[in-house]
């Protein structure tokens, strides 16, 4: 009797199908991409590695993006004035320390201080487009408008012990205040009587010819006047004036 071998043939077909199935699966059990397809990112959500042109084609993870150099603020060197009047928009007073104020870009005026009859407020405002530096205090002397020279002029006391920054920094649009008390002790009966207050806003960088003259009124009493340093508020300028104890040398 002859033996049929058909079942063996079926078994061979089943084995062949299993081989094909195994070939379609990767070693880790994930489906292999079809030829010409793209690689999917892992399920963690991390971006797929991209080839780096600087290497030999090995993939590298793209770096976290950062602001470009063109978007970063520039420093004061060669920069333009920022919104706050200082170079590059930063608070860099060093620029003002090395750039004296131009007299043509300053607005200077003298006004009486309300509630203090013998005091005057000297206001120096920066009307330019960049920050600049002033001397620590203005050069002030009191005299008669009819005087032919300054031989009889009266100079105020100033605060002693100056130090620190090389100049008073003045931003664009900012005003510096200095207060002078013409007769601190109120000794009007023995005081010299003058009618003019003379102000040189920046004696360290301006010529005497740049001195401005402000009328005080007829025969204003002046005795041992005191002048304070430049300050950003009138209140602070008054406090500086009260500490004046040193004769003016210039």
mmCIF file with all atom_site columns, N, CA and C in Angstrom, residues 33-78:
data_model
loop_
_atom_site.group_PDB
_atom_site.id
_atom_site.type_symbol
_atom_site.label_atom_id
_atom_site.label_alt_id
_atom_site.label_comp_id
_atom_site.label_asym_id
_atom_site.label_entity_id
_atom_site.label_seq_id
_atom_site.pdbx_PDB_ins_code
_atom_site.Cartn_x
_atom_site.Cartn_y
_atom_site.Cartn_z
_atom_site.occupancy
_atom_site.B_iso_or_equiv
_atom_site.pdbx_formal_charge
_atom_site.auth_seq_id
_atom_site.auth_comp_id
_atom_site.auth_asym_id
_atom_site.auth_atom_id
_atom_site.pdbx_PDB_model_num
ATOM 1   N N  . UNK A 1 33 ? 9.931  50.019  8.968  1.00 0.00 ? 33 UNK A N  1
ATOM 2   C CA . UNK A 1 33 ? 9.354  50.948  7.999  1.00 0.00 ? 33 UNK A CA 1
ATOM 3   C C  . UNK A 1 33 ? 9.420  50.389  6.608  1.00 0.00 ? 33 UNK A C  1
ATOM 4   N N  . UNK A 1 34 ? 8.455  50.785  5.840  1.00 0.00 ? 34 UNK A N  1
ATOM 5   C CA . UNK A 1 34 ? 8.459  50.347  4.454  1.00 0.00 ? 34 UNK A CA 1
ATOM 6   C C  . UNK A 1 34 ? 9.555  51.053  3.712  1.00 0.00 ? 34 UNK A C  1
ATOM 7   N N  . UNK A 1 35 ? 10.051 50.494  2.649  1.00 0.00 ? 35 UNK A N  1
ATOM 8   C CA . UNK A 1 35 ? 11.128 51.095  1.863  1.00 0.00 ? 35 UNK A CA 1
ATOM 9   C C  . UNK A 1 35 ? 10.706 52.458  1.371  1.00 0.00 ? 35 UNK A C  1
ATOM 10  N N  . UNK A 1 36 ? 11.627 53.477  1.587  1.00 0.00 ? 36 UNK A N  1
ATOM 11  C CA . UNK A 1 36 ? 11.326 54.824  1.123  1.00 0.00 ? 36 UNK A CA 1
ATOM 12  C C  . UNK A 1 36 ? 10.490 55.615  2.099  1.00 0.00 ? 36 UNK A C  1
ATOM 13  N N  . UNK A 1 37 ? 10.052 55.054  3.241  1.00 0.00 ? 37 UNK A N  1
ATOM 14  C CA . UNK A 1 37 ? 9.222  55.759  4.201  1.00 0.00 ? 37 UNK A CA 1
ATOM 15  C C  . UNK A 1 37 ? 10.059 56.549  5.192  1.00 0.00 ? 37 UNK A C  1
ATOM 16  N N  . UNK A 1 38 ? 9.400  57.372  6.041  1.00 0.00 ? 38 UNK A N  1
ATOM 17  C CA . UNK A 1 38 ? 10.099 58.170  7.046  1.00 0.00 ? 38 UNK A CA 1
ATOM 18  C C  . UNK A 1 38 ? 10.068 57.461  8.377  1.00 0.00 ? 38 UNK A C  1
ATOM 19  N N  . UNK A 1 39 ? 11.069 57.820  9.232  1.00 0.00 ? 39 UNK A N  1
ATOM 20  C CA . UNK A 1 39 ? 11.138 57.214  10.548 1.00 0.00 ? 39 UNK A CA 1
ATOM 21  C C  . UNK A 1 39 ? 10.221 57.973  11.497 1.00 0.00 ? 39 UNK A C  1
ATOM 22  N N  . UNK A 1 40 ? 9.338  57.284  12.181 1.00 0.00 ? 40 UNK A N  1
ATOM 23  C CA . UNK A 1 40 ? 8.430  57.928  13.122 1.00 0.00 ? 40 UNK A CA 1
ATOM 24  C C  . UNK A 1 40 ? 9.162  58.212  14.419 1.00 0.00 ? 40 UNK A C  1
ATOM 25  N N  . UNK A 1 41 ? 8.775  59.333  15.088 1.00 0.00 ? 41 UNK A N  1
ATOM 26  C CA . UNK A 1 41 ? 9.360  59.668  16.379 1.00 0.00 ? 41 UNK A CA 1
ATOM 27  C C  . UNK A 1 41 ? 8.873  58.702  17.428 1.00 0.00 ? 41 UNK A C  1
ATOM 28  N N  . UNK A 1 42 ? 9.671  58.436  18.449 1.00 0.00 ? 42 UNK A N  1
ATOM 29  C CA . UNK A 1 42 ? 9.215  57.564  19.538 1.00 0.00 ? 42 UNK A CA 1
ATOM 30  C C  . UNK A 1 42 ? 7.993  58.165  20.219 1.00 0.00 ? 42 UNK A C  1
ATOM 31  N N  . UNK A 1 43 ? 7.296  57.305  20.933 1.00 0.00 ? 43 UNK A N  1
ATOM 32  C CA . UNK A 1 43 ? 6.040  57.746  21.553 1.00 0.00 ? 43 UNK A CA 1
ATOM 33  C C  . UNK A 1 43 ? 6.263  58.760  22.663 1.00 0.00 ? 43 UNK A C  1
ATOM 34  N N  . UNK A 1 44 ? 7.551  59.024  23.091 1.00 0.00 ? 44 UNK A N  1
ATOM 35  C CA . UNK A 1 44 ? 7.803  59.990  24.163 1.00 0.00 ? 44 UNK A CA 1
ATOM 36  C C  . UNK A 1 44 ? 7.600  61.418  23.718 1.00 0.00 ? 44 UNK A C  1
ATOM 37  N N  . UNK A 1 45 ? 7.487  61.695  22.433 1.00 0.00 ? 45 UNK A N  1
ATOM 38  C CA . UNK A 1 45 ? 7.253  63.047  21.927 1.00 0.00 ? 45 UNK A CA 1
ATOM 39  C C  . UNK A 1 45 ? 8.530  63.794  21.628 1.00 0.00 ? 45 UNK A C  1
ATOM 40  N N  . UNK A 1 46 ? 9.698  63.210  21.851 1.00 0.00 ? 46 UNK A N  1
ATOM 41  C CA . UNK A 1 46 ? 10.959 63.900  21.554 1.00 0.00 ? 46 UNK A CA 1
ATOM 42  C C  . UNK A 1 46 ? 11.130 64.008  20.063 1.00 0.00 ? 46 UNK A C  1
ATOM 43  N N  . UNK A 1 47 ? 11.712 65.081  19.561 1.00 0.00 ? 47 UNK A N  1
ATOM 44  C CA . UNK A 1 47 ? 11.883 65.247  18.111 1.00 0.00 ? 47 UNK A CA 1
ATOM 45  C C  . UNK A 1 47 ? 12.865 64.236  17.561 1.00 0.00 ? 47 UNK A C  1
ATOM 46  N N  . UNK A 1 48 ? 12.635 63.863  16.346 1.00 0.00 ? 48 UNK A N  1
ATOM 47  C CA . UNK A 1 48 ? 13.532 62.911  15.699 1.00 0.00 ? 48 UNK A CA 1
ATOM 48  C C  . UNK A 1 48 ? 14.889 63.542  15.470 1.00 0.00 ? 48 UNK A C  1
ATOM 49  N N  . UNK A 1 49 ? 15.946 62.747  15.614 1.00 0.00 ? 49 UNK A N  1
ATOM 50  C CA . UNK A 1 49 ? 17.303 63.253  15.373 1.00 0.00 ? 49 UNK A CA 1
ATOM 51  C C  . UNK A 1 49 ? 17.466 63.617  13.920 1.00 0.00 ? 49 UNK A C  1
ATOM 52  N N  . UNK A 1 50 ? 18.147 64.735  13.670 1.00 0.00 ? 50 UNK A N  1
ATOM 53  C CA . UNK A 1 50 ? 18.370 65.200  12.308 1.00 0.00 ? 50 UNK A CA 1
ATOM 54  C C  . UNK A 1 50 ? 19.864 65.145  11.980 1.00 0.00 ? 50 UNK A C  1
ATOM 55  N N  . UNK A 1 51 ? 20.205 64.898  10.773 1.00 0.00 ? 51 UNK A N  1
ATOM 56  C CA . UNK A 1 51 ? 21.623 64.864  10.403 1.00 0.00 ? 51 UNK A CA 1
ATOM 57  C C  . UNK A 1 51 ? 22.260 66.236  10.602 1.00 0.00 ? 51 UNK A C  1
ATOM 58  N N  . UNK A 1 52 ? 23.475 66.246  11.100 1.00 0.00 ? 52 UNK A N  1
ATOM 59  C CA . UNK A 1 52 ? 24.243 67.481  11.295 1.00 0.00 ? 52 UNK A CA 1
ATOM 60  C C  . UNK A 1 52 ? 25.260 67.599  10.180 1.00 0.00 ? 52 UNK A C  1
ATOM 61  N N  . UNK A 1 53 ? 25.175 68.686  9.419  1.00 0.00 ? 53 UNK A N  1
ATOM 62  C CA . UNK A 1 53 ? 26.058 68.861  8.267  1.00 0.00 ? 53 UNK A CA 1
ATOM 63  C C  . UNK A 1 53 ? 27.494 69.038  8.685  1.00 0.00 ? 53 UNK A C  1
ATOM 64  N N  . UNK A 1 54 ? 27.744 69.344  9.977  1.00 0.00 ? 54 UNK A N  1
ATOM 65  C CA . UNK A 1 54 ? 29.109 69.553  10.421 1.00 0.00 ? 54 UNK A CA 1
ATOM 66  C C  . UNK A 1 54 ? 29.815 68.235  10.700 1.00 0.00 ? 54 UNK A C  1
ATOM 67  N N  . UNK A 1 55 ? 29.088 67.112  10.779 1.00 0.00 ? 55 UNK A N  1
ATOM 68  C CA . UNK A 1 55 ? 29.675 65.816  11.059 1.00 0.00 ? 55 UNK A CA 1
ATOM 69  C C  . UNK A 1 55 ? 29.653 64.969  9.804  1.00 0.00 ? 55 UNK A C  1
ATOM 70  N N  . UNK A 1 56 ? 30.039 63.735  9.958  1.00 0.00 ? 56 UNK A N  1
ATOM 71  C CA . UNK A 1 56 ? 30.111 62.841  8.799  1.00 0.00 ? 56 UNK A CA 1
ATOM 72  C C  . UNK A 1 56 ? 28.776 62.203  8.505  1.00 0.00 ? 56 UNK A C  1
ATOM 73  N N  . UNK A 1 57 ? 27.703 62.905  8.847  1.00 0.00 ? 57 UNK A N  1
ATOM 74  C CA . UNK A 1 57 ? 26.380 62.374  8.551  1.00 0.00 ? 57 UNK A CA 1
ATOM 75  C C  . UNK A 1 57 ? 25.718 61.717  9.743  1.00 0.00 ? 57 UNK A C  1
ATOM 76  N N  . UNK A 1 58 ? 26.433 61.702  10.902 1.00 0.00 ? 58 UNK A N  1
ATOM 77  C CA . UNK A 1 58 ? 25.805 61.103  12.072 1.00 0.00 ? 58 UNK A CA 1
ATOM 78  C C  . UNK A 1 58 ? 24.721 62.027  12.614 1.00 0.00 ? 58 UNK A C  1
ATOM 79  N N  . UNK A 1 59 ? 23.600 61.514  13.023 1.00 0.00 ? 59 UNK A N  1
ATOM 80  C CA . UNK A 1 59 ? 22.514 62.359  13.535 1.00 0.00 ? 59 UNK A CA 1
ATOM 81  C C  . UNK A 1 59 ? 22.870 62.970  14.880 1.00 0.00 ? 59 UNK A C  1
ATOM 82  N N  . UNK A 1 60 ? 22.360 64.175  15.139 1.00 0.00 ? 60 UNK A N  1
ATOM 83  C CA . UNK A 1 60 ? 22.564 64.832  16.429 1.00 0.00 ? 60 UNK A CA 1
ATOM 84  C C  . UNK A 1 60 ? 21.275 65.540  16.815 1.00 0.00 ? 60 UNK A C  1
ATOM 85  N N  . UNK A 1 61 ? 21.042 65.669  18.085 1.00 0.00 ? 61 UNK A N  1
ATOM 86  C CA . UNK A 1 61 ? 19.825 66.331  18.550 1.00 0.00 ? 61 UNK A CA 1
ATOM 87  C C  . UNK A 1 61 ? 19.953 67.831  18.377 1.00 0.00 ? 61 UNK A C  1
ATOM 88  N N  . UNK A 1 62 ? 18.946 68.493  17.813 1.00 0.00 ? 62 UNK A N  1
ATOM 89  C CA . UNK A 1 62 ? 18.999 69.939  17.578 1.00 0.00 ? 62 UNK A CA 1
ATOM 90  C C  . UNK A 1 62 ? 19.041 70.662  18.909 1.00 0.00 ? 62 UNK A C  1
ATOM 91  N N  . UNK A 1 63 ? 19.913 71.738  19.068 1.00 0.00 ? 63 UNK A N  1
ATOM 92  C CA . UNK A 1 63 ? 20.002 72.475  20.332 1.00 0.00 ? 63 UNK A CA 1
ATOM 93  C C  . UNK A 1 63 ? 18.755 73.317  20.582 1.00 0.00 ? 63 UNK A C  1
ATOM 94  N N  . UNK A 1 64 ? 18.551 73.651  21.859 1.00 0.00 ? 64 UNK A N  1
ATOM 95  C CA . UNK A 1 64 ? 17.435 74.526  22.214 1.00 0.00 ? 64 UNK A CA 1
ATOM 96  C C  . UNK A 1 64 ? 17.663 75.904  21.621 1.00 0.00 ? 64 UNK A C  1
ATOM 97  N N  . UNK A 1 65 ? 16.662 76.495  21.034 1.00 0.00 ? 65 UNK A N  1
ATOM 98  C CA . UNK A 1 65 ? 16.835 77.782  20.362 1.00 0.00 ? 65 UNK A CA 1
ATOM 99  C C  . UNK A 1 65 ? 17.124 78.874  21.370 1.00 0.00 ? 65 UNK A C  1
ATOM 100 N N  . UNK A 1 66 ? 17.949 79.881  20.996 1.00 0.00 ? 66 UNK A N  1
ATOM 101 C CA . UNK A 1 66 ? 18.283 81.027  21.840 1.00 0.00 ? 66 UNK A CA 1
ATOM 102 C C  . UNK A 1 66 ? 18.229 82.278  20.998 1.00 0.00 ? 66 UNK A C  1
ATOM 103 N N  . UNK A 1 67 ? 18.096 83.474  21.642 1.00 0.00 ? 67 UNK A N  1
ATOM 104 C CA . UNK A 1 67 ? 18.007 84.714  20.866 1.00 0.00 ? 67 UNK A CA 1
ATOM 105 C C  . UNK A 1 67 ? 19.241 84.906  20.010 1.00 0.00 ? 67 UNK A C  1
ATOM 106 N N  . UNK A 1 68 ? 19.053 85.385  18.814 1.00 0.00 ? 68 UNK A N  1
ATOM 107 C CA . UNK A 1 68 ? 20.185 85.639  17.935 1.00 0.00 ? 68 UNK A CA 1
ATOM 108 C C  . UNK A 1 68 ? 20.939 86.865  18.400 1.00 0.00 ? 68 UNK A C  1
ATOM 109 N N  . UNK A 1 69 ? 22.179 87.019  17.934 1.00 0.00 ? 69 UNK A N  1
ATOM 110 C CA . UNK A 1 69 ? 23.009 88.148  18.342 1.00 0.00 ? 69 UNK A CA 1
ATOM 111 C C  . UNK A 1 69 ? 22.370 89.470  17.966 1.00 0.00 ? 69 UNK A C  1
ATOM 112 N N  . UNK A 1 70 ? 21.652 89.490  16.849 1.00 0.00 ? 70 UNK A N  1
ATOM 113 C CA . UNK A 1 70 ? 21.066 90.750  16.392 1.00 0.00 ? 70 UNK A CA 1
ATOM 114 C C  . UNK A 1 70 ? 19.923 91.213  17.273 1.00 0.00 ? 70 UNK A C  1
ATOM 115 N N  . UNK A 1 71 ? 19.332 90.283  18.072 1.00 0.00 ? 71 UNK A N  1
ATOM 116 C CA . UNK A 1 71 ? 18.210 90.669  18.914 1.00 0.00 ? 71 UNK A CA 1
ATOM 117 C C  . UNK A 1 71 ? 18.640 91.102  20.306 1.00 0.00 ? 71 UNK A C  1
ATOM 118 N N  . UNK A 1 72 ? 19.931 90.947  20.633 1.00 0.00 ? 72 UNK A N  1
ATOM 119 C CA . UNK A 1 72 ? 20.398 91.334  21.950 1.00 0.00 ? 72 UNK A CA 1
ATOM 120 C C  . UNK A 1 72 ? 20.697 92.819  21.983 1.00 0.00 ? 72 UNK A C  1
ATOM 121 N N  . UNK A 1 73 ? 20.474 93.482  23.135 1.00 0.00 ? 73 UNK A N  1
ATOM 122 C CA . UNK A 1 73 ? 20.747 94.916  23.214 1.00 0.00 ? 73 UNK A CA 1
ATOM 123 C C  . UNK A 1 73 ? 22.223 95.211  23.070 1.00 0.00 ? 73 UNK A C  1
ATOM 124 N N  . UNK A 1 74 ? 22.547 96.275  22.370 1.00 0.00 ? 74 UNK A N  1
ATOM 125 C CA . UNK A 1 74 ? 23.939 96.640  22.167 1.00 0.00 ? 74 UNK A CA 1
ATOM 126 C C  . UNK A 1 74 ? 24.433 97.461  23.333 1.00 0.00 ? 74 UNK A C  1
ATOM 127 N N  . UNK A 1 75 ? 25.742 97.469  23.550 1.00 0.00 ? 75 UNK A N  1
ATOM 128 C CA . UNK A 1 75 ? 26.354 98.231  24.622 1.00 0.00 ? 75 UNK A CA 1
ATOM 129 C C  . UNK A 1 75 ? 26.494 99.676  24.235 1.00 0.00 ? 75 UNK A C  1
ATOM 130 N N  . UNK A 1 76 ? 27.075 100.474 25.144 1.00 0.00 ? 76 UNK A N  1
ATOM 131 C CA . UNK A 1 76 ? 27.159 101.908 24.888 1.00 0.00 ? 76 UNK A CA 1
ATOM 132 C C  . UNK A 1 76 ? 28.124 102.290 23.795 1.00 0.00 ? 76 UNK A C  1
ATOM 133 N N  . UNK A 1 77 ? 29.128 101.449 23.553 1.00 0.00 ? 77 UNK A N  1
ATOM 134 C CA . UNK A 1 77 ? 30.125 101.830 22.560 1.00 0.00 ? 77 UNK A CA 1
ATOM 135 C C  . UNK A 1 77 ? 29.498 101.903 21.174 1.00 0.00 ? 77 UNK A C  1
ATOM 136 N N  . UNK A 1 78 ? 29.494 103.075 20.605 1.00 0.00 ? 78 UNK A N  1
ATOM 137 C CA . UNK A 1 78 ? 28.973 103.246 19.256 1.00 0.00 ? 78 UNK A CA 1
ATOM 138 C C  . UNK A 1 78 ? 27.462 103.148 19.167 1.00 0.00 ? 78 UNK A C  1
#
